PDB file of N, CA and C in Angstrom:
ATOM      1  N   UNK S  62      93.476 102.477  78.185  1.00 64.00           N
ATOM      2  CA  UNK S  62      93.448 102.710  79.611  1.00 64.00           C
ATOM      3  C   UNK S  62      94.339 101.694  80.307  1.00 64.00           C
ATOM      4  N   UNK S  63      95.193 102.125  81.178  1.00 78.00           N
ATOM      5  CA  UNK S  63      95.884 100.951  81.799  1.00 78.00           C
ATOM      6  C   UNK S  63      95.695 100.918  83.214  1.00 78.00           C
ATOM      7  N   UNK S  64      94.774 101.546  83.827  1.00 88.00           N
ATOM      8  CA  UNK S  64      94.295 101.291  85.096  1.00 88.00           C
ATOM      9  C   UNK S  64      93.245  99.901  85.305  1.00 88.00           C
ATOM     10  N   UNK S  65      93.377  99.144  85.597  1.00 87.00           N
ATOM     11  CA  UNK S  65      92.926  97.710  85.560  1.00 87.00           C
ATOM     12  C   UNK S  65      91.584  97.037  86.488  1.00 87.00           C
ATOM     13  N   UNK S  66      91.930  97.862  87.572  1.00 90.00           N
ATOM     14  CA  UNK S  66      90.902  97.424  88.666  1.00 90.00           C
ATOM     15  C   UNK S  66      90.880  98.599  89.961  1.00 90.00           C
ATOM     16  N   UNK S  67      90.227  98.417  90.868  1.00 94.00           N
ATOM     17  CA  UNK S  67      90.310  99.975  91.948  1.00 94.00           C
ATOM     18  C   UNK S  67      89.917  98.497  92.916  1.00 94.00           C
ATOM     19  N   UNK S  68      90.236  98.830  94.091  1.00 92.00           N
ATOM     20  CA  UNK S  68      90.188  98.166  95.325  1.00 92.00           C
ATOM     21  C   UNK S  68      89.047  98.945  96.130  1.00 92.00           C
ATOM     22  N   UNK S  69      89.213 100.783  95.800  1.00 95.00           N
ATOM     23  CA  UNK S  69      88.202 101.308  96.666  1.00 95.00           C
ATOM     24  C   UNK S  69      87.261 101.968  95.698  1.00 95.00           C
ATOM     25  N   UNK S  70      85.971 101.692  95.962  1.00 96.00           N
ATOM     26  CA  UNK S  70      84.977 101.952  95.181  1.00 96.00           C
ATOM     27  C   UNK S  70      84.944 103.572  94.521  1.00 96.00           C
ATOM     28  N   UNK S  71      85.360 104.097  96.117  1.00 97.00           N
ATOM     29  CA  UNK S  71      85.226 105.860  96.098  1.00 97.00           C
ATOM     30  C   UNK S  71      86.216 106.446  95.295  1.00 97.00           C
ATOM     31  N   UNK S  72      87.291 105.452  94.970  1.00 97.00           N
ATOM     32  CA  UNK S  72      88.416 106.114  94.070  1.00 97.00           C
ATOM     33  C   UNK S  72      88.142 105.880  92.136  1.00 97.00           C
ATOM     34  N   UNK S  73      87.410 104.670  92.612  1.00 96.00           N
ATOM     35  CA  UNK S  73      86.794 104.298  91.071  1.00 96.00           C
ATOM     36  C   UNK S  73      86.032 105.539  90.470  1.00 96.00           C
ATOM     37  N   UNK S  74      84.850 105.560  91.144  1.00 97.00           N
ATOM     38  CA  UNK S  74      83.817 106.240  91.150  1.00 97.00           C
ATOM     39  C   UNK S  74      83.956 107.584  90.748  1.00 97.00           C
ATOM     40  N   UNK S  75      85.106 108.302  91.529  1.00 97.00           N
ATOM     41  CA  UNK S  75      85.758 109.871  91.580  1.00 97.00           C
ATOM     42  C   UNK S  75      86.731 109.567  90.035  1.00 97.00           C
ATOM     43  N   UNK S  76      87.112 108.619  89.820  1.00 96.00           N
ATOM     44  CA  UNK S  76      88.346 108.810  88.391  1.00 96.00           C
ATOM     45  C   UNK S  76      87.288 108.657  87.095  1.00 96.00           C
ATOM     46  N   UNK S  77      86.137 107.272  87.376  1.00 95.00           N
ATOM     47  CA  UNK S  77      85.257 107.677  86.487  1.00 95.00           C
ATOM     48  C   UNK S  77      84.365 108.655  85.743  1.00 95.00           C
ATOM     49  N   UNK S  78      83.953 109.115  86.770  1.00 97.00           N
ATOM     50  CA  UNK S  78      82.733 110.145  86.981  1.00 97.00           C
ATOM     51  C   UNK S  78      82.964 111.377  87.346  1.00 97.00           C
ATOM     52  N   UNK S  79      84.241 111.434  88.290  1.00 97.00           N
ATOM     53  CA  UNK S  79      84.498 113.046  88.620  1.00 97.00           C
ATOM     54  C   UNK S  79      83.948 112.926  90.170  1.00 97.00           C
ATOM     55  N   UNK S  80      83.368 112.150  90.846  1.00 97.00           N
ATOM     56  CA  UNK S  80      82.127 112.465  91.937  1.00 97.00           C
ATOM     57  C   UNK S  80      83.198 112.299  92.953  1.00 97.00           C
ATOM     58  N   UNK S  81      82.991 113.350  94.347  1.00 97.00           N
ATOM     59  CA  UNK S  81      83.681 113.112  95.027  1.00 97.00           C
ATOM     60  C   UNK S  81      83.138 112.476  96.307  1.00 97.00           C
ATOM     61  N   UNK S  82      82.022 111.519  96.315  1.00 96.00           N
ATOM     62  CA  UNK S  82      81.273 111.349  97.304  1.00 96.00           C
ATOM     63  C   UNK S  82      82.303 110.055  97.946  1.00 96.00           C
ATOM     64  N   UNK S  83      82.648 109.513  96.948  1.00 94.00           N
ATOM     65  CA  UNK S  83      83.645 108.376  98.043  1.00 94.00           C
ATOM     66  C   UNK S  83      85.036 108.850  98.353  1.00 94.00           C
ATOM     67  N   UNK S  84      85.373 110.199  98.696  1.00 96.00           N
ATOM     68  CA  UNK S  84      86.575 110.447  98.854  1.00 96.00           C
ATOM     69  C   UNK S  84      86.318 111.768  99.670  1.00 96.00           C
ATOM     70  N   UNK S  85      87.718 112.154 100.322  1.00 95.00           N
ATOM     71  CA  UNK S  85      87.815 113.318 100.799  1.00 95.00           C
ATOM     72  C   UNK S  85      87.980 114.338  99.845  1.00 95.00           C
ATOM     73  N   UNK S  86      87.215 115.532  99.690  1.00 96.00           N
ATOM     74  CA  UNK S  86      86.965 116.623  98.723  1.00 96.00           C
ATOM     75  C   UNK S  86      88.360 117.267  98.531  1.00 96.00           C
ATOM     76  N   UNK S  87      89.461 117.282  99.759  1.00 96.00           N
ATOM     77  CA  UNK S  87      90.302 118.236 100.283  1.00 96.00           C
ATOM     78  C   UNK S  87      91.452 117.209  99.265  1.00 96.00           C
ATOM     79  N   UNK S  88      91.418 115.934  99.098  1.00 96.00           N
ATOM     80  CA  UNK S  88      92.513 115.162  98.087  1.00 96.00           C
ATOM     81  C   UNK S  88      91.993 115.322  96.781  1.00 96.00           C
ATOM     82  N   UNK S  89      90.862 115.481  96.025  1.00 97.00           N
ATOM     83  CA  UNK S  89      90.651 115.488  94.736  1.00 97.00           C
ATOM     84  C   UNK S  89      91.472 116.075  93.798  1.00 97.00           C
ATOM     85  N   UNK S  90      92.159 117.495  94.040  1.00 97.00           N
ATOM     86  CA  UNK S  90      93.305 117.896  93.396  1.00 97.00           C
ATOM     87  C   UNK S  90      94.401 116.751  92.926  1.00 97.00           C
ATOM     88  N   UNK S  91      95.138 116.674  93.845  1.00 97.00           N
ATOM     89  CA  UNK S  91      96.019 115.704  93.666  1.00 97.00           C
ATOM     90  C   UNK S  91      96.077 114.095  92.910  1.00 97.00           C
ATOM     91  N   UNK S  92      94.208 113.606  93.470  1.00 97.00           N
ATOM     92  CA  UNK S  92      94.405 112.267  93.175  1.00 97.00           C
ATOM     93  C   UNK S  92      94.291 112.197  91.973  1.00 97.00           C
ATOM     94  N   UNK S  93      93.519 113.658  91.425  1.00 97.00           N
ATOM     95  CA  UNK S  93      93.091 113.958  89.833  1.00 97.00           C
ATOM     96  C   UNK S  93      94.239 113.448  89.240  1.00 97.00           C
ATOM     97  N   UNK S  94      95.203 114.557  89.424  1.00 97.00           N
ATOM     98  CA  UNK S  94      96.731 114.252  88.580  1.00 97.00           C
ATOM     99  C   UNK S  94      97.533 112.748  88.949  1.00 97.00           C
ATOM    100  N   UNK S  95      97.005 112.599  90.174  1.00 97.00           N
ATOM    101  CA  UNK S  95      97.657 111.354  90.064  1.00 97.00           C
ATOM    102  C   UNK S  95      97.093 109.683  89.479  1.00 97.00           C
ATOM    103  N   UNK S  96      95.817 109.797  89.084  1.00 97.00           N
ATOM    104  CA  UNK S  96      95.067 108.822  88.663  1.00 97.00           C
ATOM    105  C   UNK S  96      95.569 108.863  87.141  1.00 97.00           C
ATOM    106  N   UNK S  97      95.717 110.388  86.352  1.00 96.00           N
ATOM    107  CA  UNK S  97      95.702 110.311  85.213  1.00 96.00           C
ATOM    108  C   UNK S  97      96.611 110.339  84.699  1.00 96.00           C
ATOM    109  N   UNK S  98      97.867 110.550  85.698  1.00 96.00           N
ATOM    110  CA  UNK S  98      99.734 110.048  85.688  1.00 96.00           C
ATOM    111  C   UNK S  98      99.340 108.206  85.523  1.00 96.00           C
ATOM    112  N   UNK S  99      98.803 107.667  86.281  1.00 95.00           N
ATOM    113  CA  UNK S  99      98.687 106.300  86.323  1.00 95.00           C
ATOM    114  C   UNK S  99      98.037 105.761  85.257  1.00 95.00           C
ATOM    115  N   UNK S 100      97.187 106.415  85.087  1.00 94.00           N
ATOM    116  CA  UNK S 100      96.555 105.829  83.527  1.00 94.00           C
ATOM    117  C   UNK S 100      97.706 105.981  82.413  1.00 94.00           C
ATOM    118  N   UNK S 101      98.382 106.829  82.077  1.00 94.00           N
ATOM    119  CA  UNK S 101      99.425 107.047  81.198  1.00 94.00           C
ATOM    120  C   UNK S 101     100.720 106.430  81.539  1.00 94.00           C
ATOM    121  N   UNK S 102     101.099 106.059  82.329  1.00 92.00           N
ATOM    122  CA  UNK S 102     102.292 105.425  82.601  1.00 92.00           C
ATOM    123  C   UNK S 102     102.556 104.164  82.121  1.00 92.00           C
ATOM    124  N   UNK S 103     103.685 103.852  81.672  1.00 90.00           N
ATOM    125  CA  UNK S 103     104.652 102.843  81.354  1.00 90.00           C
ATOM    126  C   UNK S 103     105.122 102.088  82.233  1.00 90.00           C
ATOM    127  N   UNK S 104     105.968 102.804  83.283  1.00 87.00           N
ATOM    128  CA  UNK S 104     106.404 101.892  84.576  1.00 87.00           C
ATOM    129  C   UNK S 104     106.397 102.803  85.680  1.00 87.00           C
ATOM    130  N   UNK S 105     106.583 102.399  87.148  1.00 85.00           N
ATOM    131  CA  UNK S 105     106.477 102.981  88.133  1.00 85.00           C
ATOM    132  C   UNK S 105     107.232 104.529  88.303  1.00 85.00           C
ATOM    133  N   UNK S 106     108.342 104.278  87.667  1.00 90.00           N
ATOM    134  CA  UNK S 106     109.026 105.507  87.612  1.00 90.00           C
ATOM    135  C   UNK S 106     108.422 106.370  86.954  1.00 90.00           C
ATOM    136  N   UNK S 107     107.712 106.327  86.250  1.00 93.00           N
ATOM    137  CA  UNK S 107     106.453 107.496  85.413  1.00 93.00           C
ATOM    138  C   UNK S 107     105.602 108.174  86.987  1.00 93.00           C
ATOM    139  N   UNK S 108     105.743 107.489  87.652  1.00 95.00           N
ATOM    140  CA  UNK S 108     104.533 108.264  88.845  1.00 95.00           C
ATOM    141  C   UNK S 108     105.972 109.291  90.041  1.00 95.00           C
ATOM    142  N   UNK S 109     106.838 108.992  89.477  1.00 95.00           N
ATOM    143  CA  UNK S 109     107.757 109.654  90.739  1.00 95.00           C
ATOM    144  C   UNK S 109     108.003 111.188  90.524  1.00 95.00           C
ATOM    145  N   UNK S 110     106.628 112.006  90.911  1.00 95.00           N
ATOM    146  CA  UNK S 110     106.617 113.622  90.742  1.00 95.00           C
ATOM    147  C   UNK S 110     107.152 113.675  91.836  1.00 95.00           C
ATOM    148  N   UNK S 111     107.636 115.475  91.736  1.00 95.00           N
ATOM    149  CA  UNK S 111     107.923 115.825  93.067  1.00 95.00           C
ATOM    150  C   UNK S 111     107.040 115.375  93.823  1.00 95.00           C
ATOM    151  N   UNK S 112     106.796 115.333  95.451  1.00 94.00           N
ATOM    152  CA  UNK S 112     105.644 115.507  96.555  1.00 94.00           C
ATOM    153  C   UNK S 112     104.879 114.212  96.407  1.00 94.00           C
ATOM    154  N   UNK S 113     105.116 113.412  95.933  1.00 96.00           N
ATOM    155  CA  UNK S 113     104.760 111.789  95.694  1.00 96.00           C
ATOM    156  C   UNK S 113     104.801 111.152  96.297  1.00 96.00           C
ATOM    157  N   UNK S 114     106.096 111.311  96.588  1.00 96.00           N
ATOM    158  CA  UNK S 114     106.807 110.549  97.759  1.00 96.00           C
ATOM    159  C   UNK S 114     106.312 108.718  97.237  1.00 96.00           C
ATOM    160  N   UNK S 115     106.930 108.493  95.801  1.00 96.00           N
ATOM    161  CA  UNK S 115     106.547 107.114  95.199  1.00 96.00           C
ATOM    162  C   UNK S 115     107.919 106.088  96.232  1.00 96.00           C
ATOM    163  N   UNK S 116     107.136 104.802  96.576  1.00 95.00           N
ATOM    164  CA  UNK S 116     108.149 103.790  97.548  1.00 95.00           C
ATOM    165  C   UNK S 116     107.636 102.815  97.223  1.00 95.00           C
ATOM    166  N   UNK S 117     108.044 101.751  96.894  1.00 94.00           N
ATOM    167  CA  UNK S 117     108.464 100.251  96.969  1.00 94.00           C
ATOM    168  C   UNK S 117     107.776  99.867  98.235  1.00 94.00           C
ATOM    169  N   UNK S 118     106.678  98.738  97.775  1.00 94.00           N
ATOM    170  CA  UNK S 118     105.552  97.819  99.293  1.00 94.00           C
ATOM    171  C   UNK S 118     106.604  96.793  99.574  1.00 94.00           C
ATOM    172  N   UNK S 119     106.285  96.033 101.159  1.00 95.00           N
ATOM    173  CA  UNK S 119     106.808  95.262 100.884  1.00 95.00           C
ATOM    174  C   UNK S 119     105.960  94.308 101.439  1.00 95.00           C
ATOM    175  N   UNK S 120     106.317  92.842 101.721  1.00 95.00           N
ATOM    176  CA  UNK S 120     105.619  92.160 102.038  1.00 95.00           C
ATOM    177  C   UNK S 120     104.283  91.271 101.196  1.00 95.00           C
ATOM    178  N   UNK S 121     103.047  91.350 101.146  1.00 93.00           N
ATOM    179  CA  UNK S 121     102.288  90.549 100.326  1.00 93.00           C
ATOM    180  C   UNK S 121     101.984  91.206  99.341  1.00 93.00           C
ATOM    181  N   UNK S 122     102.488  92.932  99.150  1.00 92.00           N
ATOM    182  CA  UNK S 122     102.432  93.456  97.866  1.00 92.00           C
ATOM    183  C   UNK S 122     104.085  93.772  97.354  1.00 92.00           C
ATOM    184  N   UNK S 123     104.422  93.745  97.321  1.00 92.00           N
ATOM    185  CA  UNK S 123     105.899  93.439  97.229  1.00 92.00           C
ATOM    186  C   UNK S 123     106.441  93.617  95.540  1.00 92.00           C
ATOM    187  N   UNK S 124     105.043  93.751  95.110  1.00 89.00           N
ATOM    188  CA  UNK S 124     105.131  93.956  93.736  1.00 89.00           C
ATOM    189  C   UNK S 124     104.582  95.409  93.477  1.00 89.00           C
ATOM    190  N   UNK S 125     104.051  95.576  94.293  1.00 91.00           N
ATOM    191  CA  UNK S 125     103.299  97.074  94.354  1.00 91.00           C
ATOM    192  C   UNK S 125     104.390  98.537  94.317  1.00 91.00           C
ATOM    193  N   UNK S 126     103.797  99.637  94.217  1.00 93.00           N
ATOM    194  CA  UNK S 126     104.609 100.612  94.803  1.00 93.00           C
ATOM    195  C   UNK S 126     103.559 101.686  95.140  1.00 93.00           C
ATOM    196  N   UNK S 127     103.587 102.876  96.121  1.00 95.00           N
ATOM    197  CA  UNK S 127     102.929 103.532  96.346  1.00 95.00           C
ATOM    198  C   UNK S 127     103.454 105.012  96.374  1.00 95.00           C
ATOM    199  N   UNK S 128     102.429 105.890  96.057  1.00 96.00           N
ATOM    200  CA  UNK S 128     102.526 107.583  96.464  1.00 96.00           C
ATOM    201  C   UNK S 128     101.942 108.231  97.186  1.00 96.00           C
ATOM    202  N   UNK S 129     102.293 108.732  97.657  1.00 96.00           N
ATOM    203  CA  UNK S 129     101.421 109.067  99.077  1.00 96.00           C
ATOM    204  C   UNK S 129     100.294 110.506  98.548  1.00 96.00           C
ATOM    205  N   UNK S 130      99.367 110.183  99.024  1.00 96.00           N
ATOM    206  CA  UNK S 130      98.427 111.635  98.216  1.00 96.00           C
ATOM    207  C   UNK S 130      98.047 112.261  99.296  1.00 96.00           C
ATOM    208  N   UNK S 131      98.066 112.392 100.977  1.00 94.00           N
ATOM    209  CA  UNK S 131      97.798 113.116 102.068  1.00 94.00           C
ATOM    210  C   UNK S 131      98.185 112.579 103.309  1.00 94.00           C
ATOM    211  N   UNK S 132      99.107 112.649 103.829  1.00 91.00           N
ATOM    212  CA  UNK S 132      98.961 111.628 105.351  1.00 91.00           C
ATOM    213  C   UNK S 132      99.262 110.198 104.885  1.00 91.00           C
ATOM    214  N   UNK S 133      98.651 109.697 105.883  1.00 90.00           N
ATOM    215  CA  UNK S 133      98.318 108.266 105.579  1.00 90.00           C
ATOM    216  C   UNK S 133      97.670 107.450 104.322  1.00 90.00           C
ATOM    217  N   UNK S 134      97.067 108.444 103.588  1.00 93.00           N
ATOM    218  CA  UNK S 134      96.240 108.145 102.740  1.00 93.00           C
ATOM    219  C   UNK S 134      97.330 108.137 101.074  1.00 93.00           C
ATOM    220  N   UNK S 135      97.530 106.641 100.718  1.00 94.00           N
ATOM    221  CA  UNK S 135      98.430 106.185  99.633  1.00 94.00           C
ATOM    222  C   UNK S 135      97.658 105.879  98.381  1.00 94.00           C
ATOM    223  N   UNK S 136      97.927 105.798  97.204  1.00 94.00           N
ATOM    224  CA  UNK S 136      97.346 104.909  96.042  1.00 94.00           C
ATOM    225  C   UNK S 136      98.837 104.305  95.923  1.00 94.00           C
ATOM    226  N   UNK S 137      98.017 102.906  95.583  1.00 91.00           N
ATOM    227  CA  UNK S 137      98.770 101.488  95.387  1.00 91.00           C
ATOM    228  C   UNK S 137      98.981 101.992  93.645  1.00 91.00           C
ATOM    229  N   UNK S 138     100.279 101.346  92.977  1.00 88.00           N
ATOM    230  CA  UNK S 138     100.425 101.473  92.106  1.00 88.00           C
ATOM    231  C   UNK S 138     101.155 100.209  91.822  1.00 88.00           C
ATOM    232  N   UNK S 139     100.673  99.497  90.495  1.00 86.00           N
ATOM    233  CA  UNK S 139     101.343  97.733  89.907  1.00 86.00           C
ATOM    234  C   UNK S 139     101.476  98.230  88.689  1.00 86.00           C
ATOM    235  N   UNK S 140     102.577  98.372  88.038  1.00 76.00           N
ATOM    236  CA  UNK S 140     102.536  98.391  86.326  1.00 76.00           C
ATOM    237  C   UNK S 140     103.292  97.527  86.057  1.00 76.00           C
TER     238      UNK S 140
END
């Protein structure tokens, strides 16, 4: 497994377990494939699907990169 730690409980919880109680029901599609792109990945460029929209943080994550999974609503990605 190379997913390391979750920041939000509800995203843990939903990749562990399946449960969608800490998340919006209407993203579960997506975050599905995109949690289990992240578990399998090598380096950031492994997460750059179409509709991703994967970008470079900057500032105090600067090491980070993110994909956007609805709106406003991103998963942080560090490999």
């Amino acid at each position: 497994m190379v997913i390391k730690s979750f920041r939000h409980r509800g995203v843990e919880k939903f990749f562990r377990s399946g449960s969608k109680a800490g998340i919006q029901p209407k993203h579960a599609g997506k975050l599905r494939l995109q949690l289990f792109a992240l578990d399998n990945a090598r380096h950031p460029g492994d997460m750059n699907a179409p509709g991703w929209k994967l970008h470079p943080l900057s500032g105090a994550l600067k090491d980070h990169s993110a994909v956007s999974v609805s709106g406003n609503w991103r998963l942080d990605v560090q490999i």
